[in-house]
Coordinates of C-alpha atoms in Angstrom, one line a residue:
M18 CA -30.4 34.9 18.2
A19 CA -30.6 38.5 17.1
A20 CA -33.9 39.8 15.9
S21 CA -34.1 40.5 12.2
D22 CA -35.9 43.9 12.8
P23 CA -33.6 46.5 14.4
H24 CA -36.6 48.0 16.1
Q25 CA -37.0 44.8 18.0
A26 CA -33.3 44.4 18.8
A27 CA -32.8 48.0 20.0
D28 CA -34.3 50.3 22.7
P29 CA -37.3 52.1 21.2
E30 CA -36.0 55.3 22.6
A31 CA -32.8 54.8 20.7
V32 CA -34.7 54.3 17.5
K33 CA -36.5 57.6 18.1
R34 CA -33.2 59.4 18.8
H35 CA -31.4 58.0 15.7
P36 CA -34.0 57.4 13.0
T37 CA -31.6 57.9 10.1
L38 CA -29.2 55.3 11.5
F39 CA -31.9 52.6 12.0
R40 CA -33.3 53.4 8.5
A41 CA -29.8 52.8 7.1
I42 CA -29.7 49.5 8.9
R43 CA -33.0 48.4 7.5
K44 CA -31.9 49.2 4.0
R45 CA -28.7 47.4 4.5
R46 CA -30.5 44.2 5.6
N47 CA -33.3 44.5 3.1
P48 CA -31.8 46.3 0.1
R49 CA -34.2 47.4 -2.7
L50 CA -33.9 45.6 -6.1
R51 CA -32.2 47.4 -8.8
R52 CA -33.0 46.9 -12.5
T53 CA -29.7 45.1 -13.0
D54 CA -30.5 42.6 -10.3
I55 CA -33.5 41.2 -12.2
T56 CA -33.0 38.6 -14.9
V57 CA -35.1 39.2 -18.0
T58 CA -35.3 35.8 -19.7
D59 CA -34.6 35.3 -23.4
D60 CA -37.5 33.3 -24.7
A61 CA -35.5 31.5 -27.4
A62 CA -32.8 30.6 -24.9
V63 CA -35.4 29.2 -22.5
K64 CA -36.9 27.0 -25.2
R65 CA -33.4 25.7 -26.2
A66 CA -32.6 24.9 -22.6
V67 CA -36.0 23.1 -22.2
K68 CA -35.5 21.1 -25.4
A69 CA -31.9 20.0 -24.4
A70 CA -32.8 19.1 -20.8
S71 CA -36.0 17.3 -21.9
L72 CA -34.3 15.3 -24.6
G73 CA -31.7 14.1 -22.0
N74 CA -34.5 13.1 -19.7
A75 CA -36.3 11.3 -22.5
M76 CA -33.2 9.3 -23.3
E77 CA -32.8 8.4 -19.6
W78 CA -36.3 7.0 -19.4
F79 CA -36.0 5.4 -22.8
D80 CA -33.0 3.5 -21.4
F81 CA -34.8 2.5 -18.2
G82 CA -38.1 1.8 -20.0
I83 CA -36.7 -0.7 -22.5
Y84 CA -35.1 -2.7 -19.7
S85 CA -38.3 -2.9 -17.7
Y86 CA -40.4 -3.7 -20.8
L87 CA -37.9 -6.4 -21.8
A88 CA -37.6 -7.8 -18.3
V89 CA -39.0 -11.2 -19.1
T90 CA -36.8 -11.6 -22.2
I91 CA -33.7 -10.3 -20.4
G92 CA -34.4 -12.8 -17.7
H93 CA -34.3 -15.7 -20.2
V94 CA -31.2 -14.4 -21.9
F95 CA -29.0 -13.6 -18.9
F96 CA -30.5 -15.7 -16.0
P97 CA -31.4 -19.2 -17.3
S98 CA -33.5 -21.1 -14.8
G99 CA -36.4 -23.5 -14.8
N100 CA -38.4 -21.1 -12.6
E101 CA -40.1 -18.1 -14.3
T102 CA -40.5 -16.2 -11.1
T103 CA -36.8 -16.6 -10.3
Q104 CA -35.8 -15.3 -13.7
L105 CA -38.1 -12.3 -13.4
L106 CA -36.8 -11.5 -9.9
S107 CA -33.2 -11.8 -11.1
S108 CA -34.0 -9.4 -14.0
F109 CA -35.7 -6.9 -11.7
A110 CA -32.9 -7.2 -9.2
T111 CA -30.5 -6.1 -11.9
F112 CA -32.9 -3.3 -12.7
A113 CA -32.7 -2.2 -9.1
V114 CA -28.9 -2.5 -9.1
A115 CA -28.7 0.7 -11.2
F116 CA -30.5 2.5 -8.5
L117 CA -28.1 1.4 -5.7
V118 CA -25.3 3.5 -7.3
R119 CA -27.6 6.5 -8.2
P120 CA -26.9 8.2 -4.8
L121 CA -23.2 7.9 -5.5
G122 CA -23.7 9.5 -8.9
G123 CA -25.8 12.2 -7.3
M124 CA -23.1 12.9 -4.6
F125 CA -20.4 13.0 -7.4
F126 CA -22.1 15.0 -10.1
G127 CA -24.4 17.2 -8.0
P128 CA -21.6 19.2 -6.1
M129 CA -19.6 19.2 -9.4
G130 CA -22.6 20.9 -11.0
D131 CA -22.6 23.6 -8.3
K132 CA -18.8 24.1 -8.8
V133 CA -18.2 24.0 -12.5
G134 CA -21.7 24.7 -13.9
R135 CA -24.8 22.8 -14.9
K136 CA -24.0 22.6 -18.6
K137 CA -20.7 20.7 -18.4
V138 CA -22.0 18.1 -16.0
L139 CA -25.2 17.5 -18.0
A140 CA -23.1 16.9 -21.1
L141 CA -20.9 14.3 -19.2
T142 CA -23.9 12.4 -17.8
M143 CA -25.4 12.2 -21.3
I144 CA -22.2 10.6 -22.7
L145 CA -22.0 8.0 -19.8
M146 CA -25.7 7.1 -20.1
A147 CA -25.4 6.5 -23.9
V148 CA -22.2 4.4 -23.5
G149 CA -23.8 2.3 -20.8
T150 CA -27.0 1.6 -22.7
F151 CA -25.3 0.9 -26.0
A152 CA -22.9 -1.5 -24.4
I153 CA -25.7 -3.6 -22.9
G154 CA -26.9 -4.2 -26.5
L155 CA -23.5 -5.8 -27.3
I156 CA -23.2 -8.2 -24.3
P157 CA -23.1 -11.9 -25.3
S158 CA -25.8 -14.1 -23.8
H159 CA -25.4 -16.5 -20.9
D160 CA -25.3 -19.4 -23.4
T161 CA -22.2 -17.8 -24.9
I162 CA -20.0 -16.7 -22.0
G163 CA -21.8 -18.1 -19.0
V164 CA -22.0 -16.1 -15.7
W165 CA -19.9 -13.3 -17.2
A166 CA -22.9 -12.2 -19.2
A167 CA -24.8 -11.3 -16.0
V168 CA -21.6 -9.7 -14.5
L169 CA -21.3 -7.4 -17.6
L170 CA -25.0 -6.6 -17.5
I171 CA -24.8 -5.6 -13.9
F172 CA -21.6 -3.5 -14.6
F173 CA -23.2 -1.5 -17.4
R174 CA -26.5 -1.1 -15.4
M175 CA -24.4 0.4 -12.7
L176 CA -22.7 2.8 -15.2
Q177 CA -26.2 3.8 -16.3
G178 CA -27.3 4.4 -12.7
F179 CA -24.2 6.4 -11.8
S180 CA -24.6 8.7 -14.7
T181 CA -28.4 9.1 -14.0
G182 CA -27.5 10.3 -10.5
G183 CA -26.5 13.6 -12.0
E184 CA -29.2 13.8 -14.7
Y185 CA -32.6 14.6 -13.1
G186 CA -31.2 17.0 -10.5
G187 CA -29.2 18.8 -13.2
A188 CA -31.9 18.9 -15.8
S189 CA -34.6 20.2 -13.5
T190 CA -32.2 22.8 -12.0
F191 CA -31.3 23.8 -15.5
I192 CA -34.9 24.5 -16.6
A193 CA -35.9 26.0 -13.3
E194 CA -33.0 28.5 -13.4
Y195 CA -33.7 29.5 -17.0
A196 CA -37.5 29.8 -16.7
P197 CA -39.2 33.1 -15.6
D198 CA -40.7 32.8 -12.1
K199 CA -44.3 33.0 -13.2
R200 CA -44.0 30.2 -15.8
R201 CA -41.6 27.8 -14.1
G202 CA -44.3 25.2 -13.7
F203 CA -45.1 25.3 -17.4
F204 CA -41.6 25.0 -18.6
G205 CA -40.7 22.5 -15.9
S206 CA -43.5 20.2 -17.1
F207 CA -41.6 19.6 -20.4
L208 CA -38.9 17.7 -18.4
E209 CA -41.5 15.1 -17.5
F210 CA -42.9 15.4 -21.0
G211 CA -39.5 14.0 -21.9
T212 CA -40.0 11.2 -19.3
L213 CA -43.2 10.2 -21.0
A214 CA -41.7 10.5 -24.4
G215 CA -38.9 8.2 -23.4
Y216 CA -41.3 5.6 -22.1
V217 CA -43.5 6.0 -25.2
G218 CA -40.5 5.5 -27.5
A219 CA -39.4 2.5 -25.5
A220 CA -42.9 1.0 -25.3
G221 CA -43.5 1.6 -29.0
L222 CA -40.2 0.0 -30.1
V223 CA -40.6 -3.0 -27.8
T224 CA -44.2 -3.5 -28.9
A225 CA -43.2 -3.4 -32.6
L226 CA -40.5 -6.0 -31.9
Y227 CA -42.8 -8.3 -30.0
A228 CA -45.3 -8.0 -32.9
L229 CA -42.8 -8.6 -35.7
L230 CA -40.6 -11.3 -34.1
N231 CA -41.3 -14.6 -32.4
D232 CA -39.9 -15.5 -29.0
A233 CA -36.8 -17.3 -30.3
Q234 CA -35.9 -14.3 -32.5
M235 CA -36.4 -11.9 -29.6
E236 CA -34.2 -13.8 -27.3
A237 CA -31.5 -14.4 -30.0
W238 CA -31.1 -10.8 -31.2
G239 CA -34.3 -8.7 -31.2
W240 CA -33.9 -7.5 -27.6
R241 CA -30.6 -5.8 -28.6
I242 CA -32.1 -3.3 -31.0
P243 CA -33.6 -0.9 -28.5
F244 CA -30.3 -0.7 -26.6
L245 CA -28.3 0.0 -29.7
V246 CA -30.6 2.8 -30.7
A247 CA -29.5 4.7 -27.6
G248 CA -26.1 5.4 -29.1
P249 CA -27.2 7.8 -31.9
L250 CA -29.8 9.3 -29.5
G251 CA -27.1 10.1 -27.1
L252 CA -25.0 11.9 -29.7
V253 CA -28.0 14.1 -30.7
G254 CA -28.6 15.0 -27.0
L255 CA -24.9 15.8 -26.4
Y256 CA -24.9 18.1 -29.5
L257 CA -28.0 20.0 -28.2
R258 CA -26.5 20.4 -24.7
L259 CA -23.1 21.6 -25.8
R260 CA -24.8 24.5 -27.7
L261 CA -26.4 25.9 -24.5
D262 CA -25.1 28.7 -22.4
E263 CA -24.8 28.4 -18.6
T264 CA -28.0 29.3 -16.6
P265 CA -28.5 33.0 -15.7
A266 CA -28.8 32.1 -12.0
F267 CA -25.4 30.2 -12.0
Q268 CA -23.8 33.1 -13.9
K269 CA -25.0 35.6 -11.2
L270 CA -23.8 33.2 -8.5
E271 CA -20.3 33.2 -10.1
G272 CA -20.3 36.9 -10.8
G273 CA -20.3 36.3 -14.5
T274 CA -21.8 38.2 -17.4
A275 CA -25.0 39.0 -15.5
H276 CA -24.1 41.7 -13.0
A277 CA -25.6 41.2 -9.6
S278 CA -25.5 44.2 -7.3
E279 CA -26.1 44.7 -3.6
A280 CA -29.7 43.6 -3.7
A281 CA -28.4 40.1 -4.4
D282 CA -26.2 40.1 -1.3
G283 CA -28.2 37.1 -0.1
V284 CA -26.7 35.1 -2.9
E285 CA -23.4 33.5 -1.8
S286 CA -20.5 34.5 -4.1
T287 CA -19.0 31.1 -4.4
A288 CA -20.5 27.7 -5.3
K289 CA -18.8 25.3 -2.9
G290 CA -21.0 22.4 -3.5
D291 CA -19.9 20.8 -0.2
L292 CA -21.7 17.6 0.7
A293 CA -21.0 18.0 4.4
K294 CA -22.6 21.5 4.2
I295 CA -25.6 20.1 2.4
F296 CA -26.2 17.4 5.0
R297 CA -25.5 19.8 7.9
Q298 CA -27.4 22.8 6.9
H299 CA -30.2 21.5 4.7
W300 CA -31.0 18.1 6.2
R301 CA -34.6 19.0 7.0
T302 CA -35.3 20.0 3.4
L303 CA -33.4 16.8 2.2
V304 CA -35.8 14.7 4.3
L305 CA -38.8 16.5 2.8
C306 CA -37.4 16.0 -0.7
I307 CA -36.8 12.3 -0.1
C308 CA -40.4 11.8 1.1
L309 CA -41.8 13.7 -1.9
V310 CA -39.7 11.9 -4.4
G311 CA -40.3 8.5 -2.7
A312 CA -44.1 8.8 -3.0
Y313 CA -43.8 10.1 -6.5
N314 CA -41.3 7.5 -7.7
I315 CA -43.1 4.5 -6.3
T316 CA -46.3 5.4 -8.2
D317 CA -44.4 6.5 -11.3
Y318 CA -42.4 3.2 -11.6
M319 CA -45.4 1.1 -10.7
L320 CA -47.4 2.5 -13.6
L321 CA -44.8 3.3 -16.2
S322 CA -42.3 0.5 -15.7
Y323 CA -43.9 -2.4 -13.9
M324 CA -47.5 -2.4 -15.3
P325 CA -46.8 -4.3 -18.6
T326 CA -45.0 -7.0 -16.6
Y327 CA -47.9 -7.1 -14.1
L328 CA -50.4 -7.6 -17.0
S329 CA -48.4 -10.3 -18.7
D330 CA -46.9 -12.2 -15.7
E331 CA -49.6 -11.8 -13.1
L332 CA -52.8 -11.6 -15.2
G333 CA -51.8 -13.6 -18.2
Y334 CA -52.1 -11.0 -21.0
S335 CA -49.7 -11.0 -23.9
E336 CA -46.7 -8.5 -23.7
T337 CA -48.1 -6.7 -26.7
H338 CA -51.5 -6.3 -25.2
G339 CA -50.3 -4.6 -22.0
L340 CA -47.8 -2.4 -23.8
L341 CA -50.3 -1.1 -26.3
I342 CA -52.7 0.0 -23.5
L343 CA -50.0 1.7 -21.6
L344 CA -48.7 3.3 -24.7
A345 CA -52.2 4.9 -25.4
V346 CA -52.4 6.1 -21.8
M347 CA -49.0 7.7 -21.9
V348 CA -49.6 9.4 -25.2
F349 CA -52.8 10.9 -23.6
L350 CA -50.8 12.1 -20.6
M351 CA -48.3 13.8 -22.9
T352 CA -51.1 15.8 -24.4
I353 CA -52.2 17.3 -21.1
I354 CA -49.0 17.5 -19.0
A355 CA -48.1 21.1 -20.1
Q356 CA -51.6 22.2 -19.0
I357 CA -50.9 20.7 -15.6
G358 CA -47.8 22.8 -15.5
R359 CA -49.8 25.9 -16.3
L360 CA -52.3 25.1 -13.5
S361 CA -49.5 24.7 -11.0
D362 CA -48.3 28.2 -12.0
R363 CA -51.8 29.6 -11.5
F364 CA -53.0 27.8 -8.4
G365 CA -49.8 26.6 -6.8
R366 CA -47.6 23.5 -6.6
K367 CA -49.3 22.2 -3.4
P368 CA -52.9 21.9 -4.7
L369 CA -51.7 19.9 -7.8
L370 CA -49.4 17.6 -5.7
M371 CA -52.2 17.1 -3.2
T372 CA -54.6 16.1 -6.0
G373 CA -52.1 13.5 -7.3
M374 CA -51.4 12.0 -3.9
L375 CA -55.1 11.9 -3.0
G376 CA -55.8 10.2 -6.3
F377 CA -53.4 7.4 -5.6
L378 CA -54.7 7.0 -2.0
F379 CA -58.4 6.6 -3.0
L380 CA -58.3 5.4 -6.6
S381 CA -55.5 2.8 -6.5
L382 CA -57.7 -0.1 -5.2
P383 CA -60.6 0.6 -7.5
A384 CA -58.2 1.0 -10.5
F385 CA -56.5 -2.4 -9.8
L386 CA -59.9 -4.1 -9.4
L387 CA -60.9 -2.7 -12.8
I388 CA -57.5 -3.8 -14.3
R389 CA -58.2 -7.4 -13.1
I390 CA -61.4 -7.5 -15.1
D391 CA -60.9 -9.2 -18.5
G392 CA -61.3 -6.7 -21.3
I393 CA -59.6 -3.7 -22.9
F394 CA -62.1 -1.1 -21.6
P395 CA -61.9 -1.8 -17.8
I396 CA -58.1 -2.1 -18.0
T397 CA -57.8 1.2 -19.9
V398 CA -60.1 3.0 -17.4
G399 CA -58.2 1.6 -14.5
M400 CA -54.8 2.7 -16.0
L401 CA -56.3 6.1 -16.8
M402 CA -57.3 6.6 -13.2
L403 CA -53.8 5.9 -12.1
G404 CA -52.4 8.0 -15.0
L405 CA -54.4 11.1 -14.2
S406 CA -53.3 10.9 -10.6
L407 CA -49.7 10.5 -11.7
V408 CA -49.7 13.4 -14.2
C409 CA -50.7 15.9 -11.5
M410 CA -47.3 15.0 -9.9
L411 CA -45.4 14.7 -13.2
G412 CA -46.4 18.1 -14.3
T413 CA -45.5 19.8 -11.0
M414 CA -42.5 18.0 -9.4
S415 CA -39.9 19.3 -11.8
A416 CA -40.8 22.9 -10.8
A417 CA -41.4 22.2 -7.1
L418 CA -38.3 20.2 -6.2
P419 CA -35.5 22.7 -7.4
A420 CA -37.3 25.5 -5.6
L421 CA -36.7 23.7 -2.2
F422 CA -33.0 24.5 -2.2
P423 CA -30.9 27.7 -2.6
T424 CA -28.9 28.3 -5.8
N425 CA -25.4 27.7 -4.4
V426 CA -26.3 24.1 -3.4
R427 CA -29.3 23.4 -5.6
Y428 CA -27.8 20.9 -8.0
G429 CA -26.0 19.0 -5.3
S430 CA -28.8 19.0 -2.8
L431 CA -31.5 17.9 -5.3
S432 CA -29.2 15.3 -6.8
V433 CA -28.5 13.8 -3.4
G434 CA -32.1 13.9 -2.1
Y435 CA -33.7 12.7 -5.4
N436 CA -31.3 9.8 -6.0
L437 CA -31.3 8.6 -2.4
S438 CA -35.1 8.4 -2.6
A439 CA -35.1 6.9 -6.1
S440 CA -32.6 4.3 -5.0
I441 CA -34.5 3.2 -1.8
F442 CA -38.0 3.5 -3.2
G443 CA -38.2 4.0 -7.0
G444 CA -35.9 1.4 -8.6
T445 CA -36.9 -1.3 -6.1
T446 CA -40.6 -0.9 -6.9
P447 CA -40.9 -3.7 -9.5
L448 CA -38.8 -6.0 -7.3
V449 CA -40.7 -5.3 -4.1
I450 CA -44.1 -5.6 -5.8
T451 CA -43.1 -8.9 -7.5
A452 CA -41.8 -10.2 -4.1
L453 CA -45.0 -9.1 -2.2
I454 CA -47.3 -10.8 -4.7
S455 CA -45.2 -14.0 -4.5
W456 CA -45.3 -13.8 -0.7
S457 CA -49.0 -12.9 -0.2
G458 CA -50.5 -14.5 -3.2
S459 CA -52.6 -11.3 -3.8
N460 CA -52.3 -9.5 -7.1
L461 CA -53.7 -6.4 -5.4
M462 CA -50.4 -5.7 -3.6
P463 CA -49.4 -2.9 -6.1
A464 CA -52.5 -1.0 -5.1
Y465 CA -51.7 -1.3 -1.4
Y466 CA -48.1 -0.3 -2.0
A467 CA -49.1 2.8 -3.9
M468 CA -51.6 3.8 -1.2
A469 CA -49.0 3.6 1.4
A470 CA -46.6 5.8 -0.7
A471 CA -49.4 8.3 -1.3
L472 CA -50.0 8.6 2.4
V473 CA -46.4 9.5 3.1
G474 CA -46.6 11.9 0.1
L475 CA -49.6 13.7 1.5
I476 CA -47.8 14.5 4.8
A477 CA -44.7 15.7 2.8
V478 CA -46.8 18.0 0.6
A479 CA -48.6 19.4 3.7
C480 CA -45.1 20.3 5.2
M481 CA -43.7 22.0 2.1
K482 CA -43.9 25.7 1.4
E483 CA -45.7 27.1 -1.7
T484 CA -43.1 28.3 -4.2
A485 CA -45.2 29.1 -7.3
Q486 CA -44.5 32.5 -8.9
Q487 CA -41.7 33.1 -6.3
P488 CA -38.0 33.7 -7.1
L489 CA -35.8 30.7 -6.5
I490 CA -34.1 30.8 -3.1
G491 CA -30.7 32.6 -3.4
S492 CA -31.5 34.1 -6.8
P493 CA -32.9 37.5 -7.8
P494 CA -36.3 37.5 -9.6
S495 CA -36.6 36.3 -13.1
V496 CA -39.2 37.8 -15.5
E497 CA -40.1 37.7 -19.1
T498 CA -40.1 41.4 -20.1
D499 CA -38.4 44.7 -19.3
E500 CA -41.8 46.0 -18.4
E501 CA -42.2 43.4 -15.6
A502 CA -38.7 44.2 -14.3
A503 CA -39.6 47.9 -14.2
E504 CA -42.8 47.1 -12.3
L505 CA -40.9 45.1 -9.7
V506 CA -38.4 47.9 -9.1
Q507 CA -41.2 50.5 -9.0
A508 CA -43.1 48.4 -6.5
Q509 CA -40.2 48.7 -4.1
A510 CA -39.8 52.5 -4.5
P511 CA -40.7 54.6 -1.5
D512 CA -44.0 56.4 -1.6
P513 CA -43.5 60.2 -2.3
K514 CA -44.0 62.4 0.7
F515 CA -45.9 65.7 0.2

């Protein structure tokens, strides 16, 4: 392979004889930035992009949250059986089904987002998610249409999963490409603020229904209300997304309104979004992404999706009891997640991700031992220990993951890697933990599962490069002001010779 430095590739004597020629070669290979290469972000546009992407993410997790929080009731409605564990396993198996098709959605929507743009695909995924969730609320029960009730539930869960395959990769790419380099962590954290907001909305609504309705009313019609709410929410999200412009990075990639010059030669001029190219050229980064997302998703779904079921089904607390505690913990995490994003901009992504992984490795067992103690205080402390570990990842991942891949394949690569991992590890978490508890008889299995995931995550974080305050791969720098852009250009100007 040819050396990148012409001084190393050529005879030193030749360099001395032809200094002008070799200086021209160096400039060609490492051109200086021009002012027109640098993206100066529009603060109002960034905030609109963050709002639209975060609302879509909130809706996604509202949809998934209500299903997991209503798992026991859904088991009774769609999977009649004399065995409570069988009903719960059937309900969680249907929860996991949506994740089996997520990689297919990622492979379909991701490359499409690299070809036609982030905005159009995010609008399409929003429509499909709203339709799938709304339709679940209309499905007749097993008592009415028999086995077809479960068939329809699985079909619309698969539609949800397919659309979600293009959601996270697109939303995180959208925010990352809009945000200035030095504040990507802060703005990216609002995507996961949306995650928590979706879970809080789902937990709050389900808690209110359990408090107001008895079991018979919940099984007859009460469970439908949260799913039907998703329809109007989807229309609001679609309206916000359709008002957005395409990201500056994608415009430069396509040679659009933002004029990239020769300093952006490293950016490929076409967005092929070729799956074969992604697997062939970026497989190492894909493996790293899968490991990071796997560790993150197992701990995320364990705490935010499975915990209310764990408290009610394994420890005997009422559904309302567990949901109220989780609700309080999630609201607290929402108040600090933006500060975690700021810290990741200041100190780097790796230190924050390491903190979260180490937290789950060393605090999971003590936390679950506290949760097993009867009383609101020890349960809350235990869940806070897990929550503080999780928020270090929540506030950092949405800025760290898009920075792993170059602009021309970012949406596709991240959608494929994220959804493969979410399918294998994330969505199966409630099912695997329920099965492990049933097999072992130990209700500490969630702690051991989280510790194993954190160990894998620690290795993955150690292998990743630090990307805080750096331009995205394949894109010119992005700054907040014209003064910053001028400073960047000046920094590359040659020193005057006297």
